[in-house]
Amino acid sequence: MIEKSQIVEVLEDYDMDDLAIATLASHTALHILKGAQEEGFKSIAVCVKGREVPYQRLRVVDEIIFVDHFAEMNNPEIQELLRERNALVVPHGSFVAYVGLDKIENEFMVPMIGNRRILRWESERDKERQLLEKAGIRMPKKIMDPRDIDRPVIVKFPGARGGRGYFITDSPEGFNQKVEAMIKRGWLSEEDVVNAHIEEYIAGTNFCLQYFYSPIFDEVELMGMDRRFESNIDGLTRIPAKDQIETNMEPSYVVTGNIQVAARESLLEQVYAMGDALKRAAEELVPPGLIGPFCIQTMCTENLEFVAFEISARMDGGTNVFMNGSPYSYLRWLEPMSSGRRLAREVKMALEKDEIEKLIT
Ligand code: ADP
């Protein structure tokens, strides 16, 4: 595990008057890079050849470092290029997926904004559950054995498959039937079935709550809220029940985009309480805890209670709906404030106070 002291050493060779903010050109890179520019930093994208068009055309990059594959961001020569440019790297979902947790934890010797150790906690379901339980945030009930299914459940499978092959059932028989059908189609292997994760299906409305913890102000800010566009479930639910049954289509939950939402104002107290609680739990379980952007993905029930089914302990994809700031971040900052810009602002404030080490691991 790369220790913070090693990263602080790297930082000692940096020219603090000429810092750059860098990220992998994917996921939420647009507002991370633009935010860096807006706050006066050089923006650097590590980009797969052929994928540079949006970054160039939207004028968000000052420099592009080209690679053949995303995973090459971890190559020693790319790391060296980043260090030479005094780059602070912003982790996001694609960075974690392509570089991989082991390499981020043990090989990627470039200062990162955020807590590098906490990335594993959002990726592994049991650790994620531990964090949420510690925070006292309600989660869907987990069912350990398919034979115990006694209510509507959603069945999830391991690996980053983007919700493909997830299904809903409400009995052990239903579980067996669906699993068999999916194995026949080649969507699942026997091994996947053993590792199936079964949890209570929460028929609520989806709110993905985007937060930012500022170590400089010691405050959790609400940055915005989105809900997911998911295919094919969004299409499936647009046809009448009769046709759903006739067509016998299987639902999947592949995220294809995000939509802005605003919560009922009376829910906001709960929203802040959850953000604060997760921040405290993370501090205890994975010190120094959450640094900068994070997200709690929830369903809000008809009793107006949030149930969390997932978290992101880094920039979440949903922040893309607020590249010009959200209603909430506007109230807080009175200027357009995306999560990317907020991160760069935090770096700027940390530099002024000589506290940059608070943000880096
Ligand atoms: P992945 O991590 O593979 O993307 P998620 O856990 O985010 O999977 O689930 C994918 C989608 O399935 C969610 O965005 C949500 O729409 C739905 N979902 C997940 N868990 C539940 C649940 N317990 N109740 C209702 N819907 C859920």
Tab-separated table of C-alpha atoms and ligand atoms in Angstrom:
chain	number	residue	atom	x	y	z
A	1	MET	CA	0.000	0.000	0.000
A	2	ILE	CA	1.386	3.387	-0.988
A	3	GLU	CA	1.634	5.435	2.196
A	4	LYS	CA	0.692	9.056	2.421
A	5	SER	CA	4.246	9.889	3.531
A	6	GLN	CA	5.534	8.610	0.153
A	7	ILE	CA	3.093	10.843	-1.686
A	8	VAL	CA	4.043	13.807	0.470
A	9	GLU	CA	7.634	13.165	-0.605
A	10	VAL	CA	6.595	13.268	-4.247
A	11	LEU	CA	4.791	16.513	-3.537
A	12	GLU	CA	7.954	18.034	-2.103
A	13	ASP	CA	9.434	18.045	-5.601
A	14	TYR	CA	6.374	19.756	-7.055
A	15	ASP	CA	6.293	23.393	-8.063
A	16	MET	CA	3.241	24.536	-6.096
A	17	ASP	CA	2.925	27.672	-8.208
A	18	ASP	CA	2.517	25.599	-11.328
A	19	LEU	CA	0.161	22.762	-10.339
A	20	ALA	CA	-1.874	20.861	-12.895
A	21	ILE	CA	-5.034	18.814	-12.407
A	22	ALA	CA	-5.117	15.600	-14.404
A	23	THR	CA	-7.573	12.809	-14.971
A	24	LEU	CA	-8.321	9.925	-17.285
A	25	ALA	CA	-10.368	11.181	-20.248
A	26	SER	CA	-13.623	9.358	-19.509
A	27	HIS	CA	-16.508	9.320	-16.981
A	28	THR	CA	-16.578	12.832	-15.461
A	29	ALA	CA	-13.425	14.233	-17.032
A	30	LEU	CA	-15.228	17.107	-18.779
A	31	HIS	CA	-16.179	19.047	-15.671
A	32	ILE	CA	-13.084	17.956	-13.720
A	33	LEU	CA	-10.869	19.424	-16.455
A	34	LYS	CA	-12.994	22.502	-17.071
A	35	GLY	CA	-13.213	23.099	-13.329
A	36	ALA	CA	-9.420	22.992	-13.112
A	37	GLN	CA	-9.161	25.619	-15.833
A	38	GLU	CA	-11.838	27.789	-14.245
A	39	GLU	CA	-9.856	27.854	-11.016
A	40	GLY	CA	-6.599	28.699	-12.777
A	41	PHE	CA	-4.911	25.287	-12.989
A	42	LYS	CA	-3.540	23.635	-16.076
A	43	SER	CA	-5.789	20.725	-17.120
A	44	ILE	CA	-4.310	17.483	-18.404
A	45	ALA	CA	-6.230	14.544	-19.844
A	46	VAL	CA	-4.717	11.091	-20.207
A	47	CYS	CA	-6.617	10.005	-23.283
A	48	VAL	CA	-6.913	6.916	-25.436
A	49	LYS	CA	-5.952	7.758	-29.032
A	50	GLY	CA	-9.100	8.385	-31.031
A	51	ARG	CA	-11.199	9.464	-28.062
A	52	GLU	CA	-9.925	13.033	-27.807
A	53	VAL	CA	-12.655	14.743	-29.816
A	54	PRO	CA	-15.052	15.842	-27.009
A	55	TYR	CA	-12.195	17.079	-24.838
A	56	GLN	CA	-10.728	19.156	-27.632
A	57	ARG	CA	-13.998	20.394	-29.083
A	58	LEU	CA	-15.337	21.422	-25.687
A	59	ARG	CA	-12.054	23.238	-24.936
A	60	VAL	CA	-11.474	21.585	-21.582
A	61	VAL	CA	-7.876	20.400	-22.025
A	62	ASP	CA	-4.631	22.303	-21.910
A	63	GLU	CA	-2.653	19.162	-22.638
A	64	ILE	CA	-3.453	15.632	-23.722
A	65	ILE	CA	-1.183	12.721	-22.875
A	66	PHE	CA	-2.063	9.989	-25.361
A	67	VAL	CA	-2.117	6.283	-24.516
A	68	ASP	CA	-3.282	3.179	-26.401
A	69	HIS	CA	-5.352	1.809	-23.524
A	70	PHE	CA	-6.858	3.398	-20.406
A	71	ALA	CA	-4.894	1.057	-18.141
A	72	GLU	CA	-1.628	2.600	-19.369
A	73	MET	CA	-2.271	5.562	-17.100
A	74	ASN	CA	-0.422	3.460	-14.528
A	75	ASN	CA	2.651	2.866	-16.725
A	76	PRO	CA	5.843	4.222	-15.133
A	77	GLU	CA	6.498	6.590	-18.047
A	78	ILE	CA	3.003	8.091	-17.857
A	79	GLN	CA	3.335	8.477	-14.087
A	80	GLU	CA	6.640	10.228	-14.693
A	81	LEU	CA	5.074	12.593	-17.250
A	82	LEU	CA	2.364	13.450	-14.723
A	83	ARG	CA	4.846	14.109	-11.926
A	84	GLU	CA	7.002	16.257	-14.223
A	85	ARG	CA	3.919	18.389	-14.832
A	86	ASN	CA	3.156	18.761	-11.106
A	87	ALA	CA	-0.104	16.931	-11.639
A	88	LEU	CA	-2.667	16.078	-8.986
A	89	VAL	CA	-4.835	13.245	-10.260
A	90	VAL	CA	-8.595	13.088	-9.759
A	91	PRO	CA	-9.876	9.503	-9.470
A	92	HIS	CA	-13.266	8.580	-10.952
A	93	GLY	CA	-15.195	5.446	-11.865
A	94	SER	CA	-13.347	4.737	-15.113
A	95	PHE	CA	-9.966	5.337	-13.518
A	96	VAL	CA	-10.793	2.757	-10.849
A	97	ALA	CA	-12.240	0.305	-13.380
A	98	TYR	CA	-9.388	0.488	-15.879
A	99	VAL	CA	-6.320	0.956	-13.696
A	100	GLY	CA	-7.631	-1.369	-10.990
A	101	LEU	CA	-7.626	-1.135	-7.210
A	102	ASP	CA	-4.424	-3.122	-6.642
A	103	LYS	CA	-2.405	-0.883	-8.920
A	104	ILE	CA	-3.926	2.309	-7.537
A	105	GLU	CA	-3.099	1.152	-4.022
A	106	ASN	CA	0.387	-0.202	-4.695
A	107	GLU	CA	1.865	1.248	-7.867
A	108	PHE	CA	0.333	4.572	-8.823
A	109	MET	CA	2.858	6.961	-7.293
A	110	VAL	CA	1.218	10.198	-8.349
A	111	PRO	CA	-0.539	12.420	-5.787
A	112	MET	CA	-4.268	11.821	-5.905
A	113	ILE	CA	-6.959	14.173	-4.620
A	114	GLY	CA	-9.013	11.995	-2.312
A	115	ASN	CA	-8.469	8.935	-0.141
A	116	ARG	CA	-6.908	6.182	-2.211
A	117	ARG	CA	-7.713	3.513	0.393
A	118	ILE	CA	-11.445	4.150	0.402
A	119	LEU	CA	-11.888	3.208	-3.258
A	120	ARG	CA	-11.864	-0.464	-2.289
A	121	TRP	CA	-14.649	0.186	0.207
A	122	GLU	CA	-17.080	1.326	-2.423
A	123	SER	CA	-16.125	-1.477	-4.804
A	124	GLU	CA	-16.660	-4.423	-2.480
A	125	ARG	CA	-20.268	-4.914	-1.412
A	126	ASP	CA	-19.505	-6.150	2.105
A	127	LYS	CA	-17.236	-3.231	2.871
A	128	GLU	CA	-19.752	-0.825	1.403
A	129	ARG	CA	-22.438	-2.315	3.655
A	130	GLN	CA	-20.125	-1.954	6.662
A	131	LEU	CA	-19.674	1.752	5.935
A	132	LEU	CA	-23.394	2.376	5.537
A	133	GLU	CA	-24.241	0.355	8.639
A	134	LYS	CA	-21.697	2.261	10.662
A	135	ALA	CA	-23.298	5.466	9.418
A	136	GLY	CA	-26.722	4.195	10.490
A	137	ILE	CA	-28.089	4.641	6.978
A	138	ARG	CA	-30.882	2.252	6.066
A	139	MET	CA	-30.036	-0.320	3.413
A	140	PRO	CA	-32.179	-2.926	1.641
A	141	LYS	CA	-32.368	-6.116	3.711
A	142	LYS	CA	-29.828	-8.665	2.488
A	143	ILE	CA	-31.059	-12.240	1.979
A	144	MET	CA	-28.319	-14.788	2.472
A	145	ASP	CA	-29.941	-17.861	0.919
A	146	PRO	CA	-32.258	-18.003	-2.129
A	147	ARG	CA	-34.461	-20.412	-0.137
A	148	ASP	CA	-35.248	-17.551	2.255
A	149	ILE	CA	-36.719	-15.244	-0.379
A	150	ASP	CA	-40.019	-14.108	1.136
A	151	ARG	CA	-40.577	-10.722	-0.490
A	152	PRO	CA	-39.777	-8.931	-3.756
A	153	VAL	CA	-35.999	-8.988	-4.184
A	154	ILE	CA	-33.472	-7.775	-6.728
A	155	VAL	CA	-30.750	-10.285	-7.545
A	156	LYS	CA	-27.353	-8.860	-8.476
A	157	PHE	CA	-24.234	-10.589	-9.725
A	158	PRO	CA	-20.577	-9.857	-9.096
A	159	GLY	CA	-18.331	-7.828	-11.350
A	160	ALA	CA	-18.779	-4.554	-13.139
A	161	ARG	CA	-21.532	-5.642	-15.462
A	162	GLY	CA	-23.539	-2.445	-15.179
A	163	GLY	CA	-26.714	-4.089	-13.957
A	164	ARG	CA	-26.927	-6.511	-16.883
A	165	GLY	CA	-28.701	-9.702	-15.921
A	166	TYR	CA	-30.058	-8.342	-12.630
A	167	PHE	CA	-33.570	-9.604	-12.042
A	168	ILE	CA	-36.545	-9.264	-9.732
A	169	THR	CA	-38.339	-12.181	-8.119
A	170	ASP	CA	-40.310	-12.883	-4.952
A	171	SER	CA	-39.865	-16.592	-4.210
A	172	PRO	CA	-37.237	-19.356	-4.195
A	173	GLU	CA	-39.021	-20.983	-7.183
A	174	GLY	CA	-38.942	-17.733	-9.123
A	175	PHE	CA	-35.242	-17.409	-8.367
A	176	ASN	CA	-34.467	-20.890	-9.676
A	177	GLN	CA	-36.514	-20.456	-12.834
A	178	LYS	CA	-34.896	-17.141	-13.753
A	179	VAL	CA	-31.391	-18.344	-12.992
A	180	GLU	CA	-31.886	-21.425	-15.172
A	181	ALA	CA	-33.199	-19.340	-18.042
A	182	MET	CA	-30.229	-17.023	-17.809
A	183	ILE	CA	-27.689	-19.809	-17.677
A	184	LYS	CA	-29.276	-21.239	-20.838
A	185	ARG	CA	-28.890	-17.902	-22.561
A	186	GLY	CA	-25.261	-17.770	-21.503
A	187	TRP	CA	-25.823	-14.632	-19.409
A	188	LEU	CA	-24.722	-16.310	-16.212
A	189	SER	CA	-22.305	-19.013	-15.135
A	190	GLU	CA	-22.849	-21.485	-12.289
A	191	GLU	CA	-20.178	-19.619	-10.353
A	192	ASP	CA	-22.064	-16.333	-10.697
A	193	VAL	CA	-25.101	-17.988	-9.138
A	194	VAL	CA	-23.188	-19.045	-6.039
A	195	ASN	CA	-22.063	-15.448	-5.653
A	196	ALA	CA	-25.489	-13.941	-6.283
A	197	HIS	CA	-26.298	-10.995	-4.068
A	198	ILE	CA	-29.974	-10.954	-3.090
A	199	GLU	CA	-31.562	-7.925	-1.487
A	200	GLU	CA	-34.991	-6.521	-0.772
A	201	TYR	CA	-36.411	-4.652	-3.766
A	202	ILE	CA	-37.201	-1.080	-2.755
A	203	ALA	CA	-40.031	0.216	-4.913
A	204	GLY	CA	-39.237	3.885	-4.335
A	205	THR	CA	-37.971	6.778	-6.402
A	206	ASN	CA	-34.335	7.003	-7.254
A	207	PHE	CA	-32.244	9.868	-5.870
A	208	CYS	CA	-28.487	9.839	-6.262
A	209	LEU	CA	-27.278	12.361	-3.728
A	210	GLN	CA	-24.052	14.090	-4.656
A	211	TYR	CA	-21.956	15.525	-1.871
A	212	PHE	CA	-18.600	17.155	-1.332
A	213	TYR	CA	-16.687	16.955	1.905
A	214	SER	CA	-14.376	19.906	2.338
A	215	PRO	CA	-11.485	19.172	4.709
A	216	ILE	CA	-10.648	22.876	4.554
A	217	PHE	CA	-14.065	24.028	5.859
A	218	ASP	CA	-14.776	20.730	7.646
A	219	GLU	CA	-18.223	20.659	6.083
A	220	VAL	CA	-20.257	18.333	3.902
A	221	GLU	CA	-21.840	20.261	1.026
A	222	LEU	CA	-24.786	19.095	-1.062
A	223	MET	CA	-23.662	19.389	-4.683
A	224	GLY	CA	-26.747	18.121	-6.465
A	225	MET	CA	-29.063	15.195	-7.129
A	226	ASP	CA	-29.693	13.057	-10.148
A	227	ARG	CA	-31.445	9.897	-11.083
A	228	ARG	CA	-30.279	7.313	-13.539
A	229	PHE	CA	-31.458	6.521	-17.026
A	230	GLU	CA	-31.244	2.754	-17.224
A	231	SER	CA	-31.689	0.490	-20.179
A	232	ASN	CA	-33.687	-1.581	-20.833
A	233	ILE	CA	-35.766	-1.086	-17.678
A	234	ASP	CA	-36.793	2.444	-18.676
A	235	GLY	CA	-38.085	1.123	-21.999
A	236	LEU	CA	-39.672	-1.917	-20.450
A	237	THR	CA	-41.725	0.140	-18.038
A	238	ARG	CA	-43.093	2.269	-20.861
A	239	ILE	CA	-45.161	-0.581	-22.230
A	240	PRO	CA	-48.381	-1.815	-20.639
A	241	ALA	CA	-48.148	-4.712	-18.176
A	242	LYS	CA	-50.046	-6.984	-20.565
A	243	ASP	CA	-47.405	-6.467	-23.255
A	244	GLN	CA	-44.579	-6.850	-20.744
A	245	ILE	CA	-45.896	-10.287	-19.905
A	246	GLU	CA	-46.428	-11.253	-23.541
A	247	THR	CA	-42.993	-10.154	-24.711
A	248	ASN	CA	-41.268	-11.966	-21.853
A	249	MET	CA	-38.387	-9.480	-21.898
A	250	GLU	CA	-35.851	-9.649	-19.080
A	251	PRO	CA	-35.007	-6.353	-17.390
A	252	SER	CA	-31.495	-4.961	-17.209
A	253	TYR	CA	-30.223	-1.871	-15.405
A	254	VAL	CA	-27.417	-0.628	-17.606
A	255	VAL	CA	-26.821	3.044	-16.867
A	256	THR	CA	-27.006	5.078	-20.055
A	257	GLY	CA	-27.318	8.585	-18.665
A	258	ASN	CA	-28.495	10.802	-15.825
A	259	ILE	CA	-31.252	13.313	-15.218
A	260	GLN	CA	-31.342	16.279	-12.831
A	261	VAL	CA	-33.780	16.058	-9.956
A	262	ALA	CA	-34.726	18.165	-6.974
A	263	ALA	CA	-36.053	16.602	-3.794
A	264	ARG	CA	-39.031	17.831	-1.810
A	265	GLU	CA	-37.631	20.500	0.426
A	266	SER	CA	-38.748	18.666	3.558
A	267	LEU	CA	-36.416	15.787	2.605
A	268	LEU	CA	-33.293	17.907	2.667
A	269	GLU	CA	-32.706	17.548	6.367
A	270	GLN	CA	-32.442	13.777	5.904
A	271	VAL	CA	-30.177	14.308	2.915
A	272	TYR	CA	-27.694	16.374	4.922
A	273	ALA	CA	-27.888	13.999	7.881
A	274	MET	CA	-26.956	11.046	5.641
A	275	GLY	CA	-24.014	12.892	4.106
A	276	ASP	CA	-22.705	13.910	7.513
A	277	ALA	CA	-23.162	10.396	8.899
A	278	LEU	CA	-21.321	8.728	6.026
A	279	LYS	CA	-18.482	11.211	6.335
A	280	ARG	CA	-18.119	10.391	10.060
A	281	ALA	CA	-18.311	6.625	9.477
A	282	ALA	CA	-15.656	6.796	6.758
A	283	GLU	CA	-13.367	8.805	8.994
A	284	GLU	CA	-13.503	6.041	11.597
A	285	LEU	CA	-13.326	3.018	9.322
A	286	VAL	CA	-10.986	4.255	6.576
A	287	PRO	CA	-9.064	7.273	7.862
A	288	PRO	CA	-8.763	10.006	6.795
A	289	GLY	CA	-12.229	9.227	5.421
A	290	LEU	CA	-13.960	10.857	2.505
A	291	ILE	CA	-12.124	13.725	0.845
A	292	GLY	CA	-13.954	15.770	-1.776
A	293	PRO	CA	-16.779	14.333	-3.885
A	294	PHE	CA	-18.879	11.320	-2.915
A	295	CYS	CA	-22.386	10.064	-3.606
A	296	ILE	CA	-25.114	8.017	-1.935
A	297	GLN	CA	-27.469	6.224	-4.320
A	298	THR	CA	-30.871	5.818	-2.789
A	299	MET	CA	-34.476	4.931	-3.272
A	300	CYS	CA	-36.909	7.161	-1.406
A	301	THR	CA	-39.910	5.164	-0.202
A	302	GLU	CA	-43.543	6.193	0.018
A	303	ASN	CA	-42.902	6.786	3.734
A	304	LEU	CA	-40.361	9.424	2.674
A	305	GLU	CA	-37.474	7.399	3.953
A	306	PHE	CA	-34.223	7.063	2.016
A	307	VAL	CA	-32.808	3.578	1.555
A	308	ALA	CA	-29.249	3.473	0.223
A	309	PHE	CA	-28.261	0.711	-2.187
A	310	GLU	CA	-24.852	1.968	-3.252
A	311	ILE	CA	-22.230	4.637	-2.661
A	312	SER	CA	-19.414	6.240	-4.613
A	313	ALA	CA	-16.463	7.329	-2.520
A	314	ARG	CA	-15.129	9.518	-5.354
A	315	MET	CA	-16.550	11.589	-8.184
A	316	ASP	CA	-19.832	9.979	-9.215
A	317	GLY	CA	-21.019	9.850	-12.823
A	318	GLY	CA	-24.231	11.675	-11.925
A	319	THR	CA	-22.306	14.898	-11.336
A	320	ASN	CA	-22.242	15.287	-15.129
A	321	VAL	CA	-25.747	16.748	-15.051
A	322	PHE	CA	-24.438	19.816	-13.219
A	323	MET	CA	-21.484	21.032	-15.272
A	324	ASN	CA	-22.787	24.525	-14.714
A	325	GLY	CA	-23.649	23.933	-11.064
A	326	SER	CA	-26.827	22.663	-9.419
A	327	PRO	CA	-29.561	24.631	-7.646
A	328	TYR	CA	-28.010	23.625	-4.311
A	329	SER	CA	-24.403	24.384	-5.204
A	330	TYR	CA	-25.595	27.729	-6.560
A	331	LEU	CA	-27.199	28.632	-3.235
A	332	ARG	CA	-24.005	27.706	-1.424
A	333	TRP	CA	-21.564	29.437	-3.756
A	334	LEU	CA	-23.645	31.998	-5.687
A	335	GLU	CA	-21.781	31.055	-8.834
A	336	PRO	CA	-21.899	28.089	-11.210
A	337	MET	CA	-20.121	25.352	-9.251
A	338	SER	CA	-19.768	21.863	-10.710
A	339	SER	CA	-18.247	19.144	-8.545
A	340	GLY	CA	-15.124	19.328	-10.703
A	341	ARG	CA	-14.790	23.047	-10.186
A	342	ARG	CA	-15.484	22.601	-6.485
A	343	LEU	CA	-12.592	20.170	-6.260
A	344	ALA	CA	-10.249	22.613	-7.974
A	345	ARG	CA	-11.527	25.381	-5.672
A	346	GLU	CA	-10.672	23.213	-2.671
A	347	VAL	CA	-7.140	22.748	-4.004
A	348	LYS	CA	-6.830	26.490	-4.463
A	349	MET	CA	-8.030	27.205	-0.933
A	350	ALA	CA	-5.770	24.513	0.483
A	351	LEU	CA	-2.776	26.090	-1.261
A	352	GLU	CA	-3.610	29.484	0.202
A	353	LYS	CA	-3.731	27.989	3.681
A	354	ASP	CA	-0.734	25.732	3.073
A	355	GLU	CA	-2.900	22.690	3.799
A	356	ILE	CA	-2.677	20.793	0.525
A	357	GLU	CA	-1.630	17.652	2.401
A	358	LYS	CA	-5.149	17.419	3.782
A	359	LEU	CA	-6.458	16.638	0.306
A	360	ILE	CA	-3.853	14.255	-0.975
A	361	THR	CA	-3.037	10.583	-0.564
B	1	ADP	P1	-24.286	-1.788	-10.262
B	1	ADP	O1	-23.374	-1.455	-9.136
B	1	ADP	O2	-23.968	-3.098	-10.904
B	1	ADP	O3	-24.511	-0.676	-11.239
B	1	ADP	P2	-26.550	-1.159	-8.591
B	1	ADP	O4	-26.451	-1.737	-7.253
B	1	ADP	O5	-26.235	0.282	-8.776
B	1	ADP	O6	-25.704	-2.041	-9.594
B	1	ADP	O7	-27.994	-1.409	-9.184
B	1	ADP	C1	-28.355	-1.047	-10.514
B	1	ADP	C2	-29.758	-0.452	-10.526
B	1	ADP	O8	-30.700	-1.377	-9.991
B	1	ADP	C3	-29.922	0.787	-9.644
B	1	ADP	O9	-29.562	1.971	-10.290
B	1	ADP	C4	-31.392	0.750	-9.308
B	1	ADP	O10	-32.184	1.264	-10.355
B	1	ADP	C5	-31.660	-0.713	-9.214
B	1	ADP	N1	-31.562	-1.197	-7.813
B	1	ADP	C6	-30.456	-1.654	-7.197
B	1	ADP	N2	-30.716	-2.073	-5.952
B	1	ADP	C7	-32.033	-1.883	-5.760
B	1	ADP	C8	-32.930	-2.147	-4.667
B	1	ADP	N3	-32.522	-2.711	-3.536
B	1	ADP	N4	-34.238	-1.841	-4.835
B	1	ADP	C9	-34.684	-1.312	-5.994
B	1	ADP	N5	-33.893	-1.050	-7.054
B	1	ADP	C10	-32.575	-1.332	-6.958
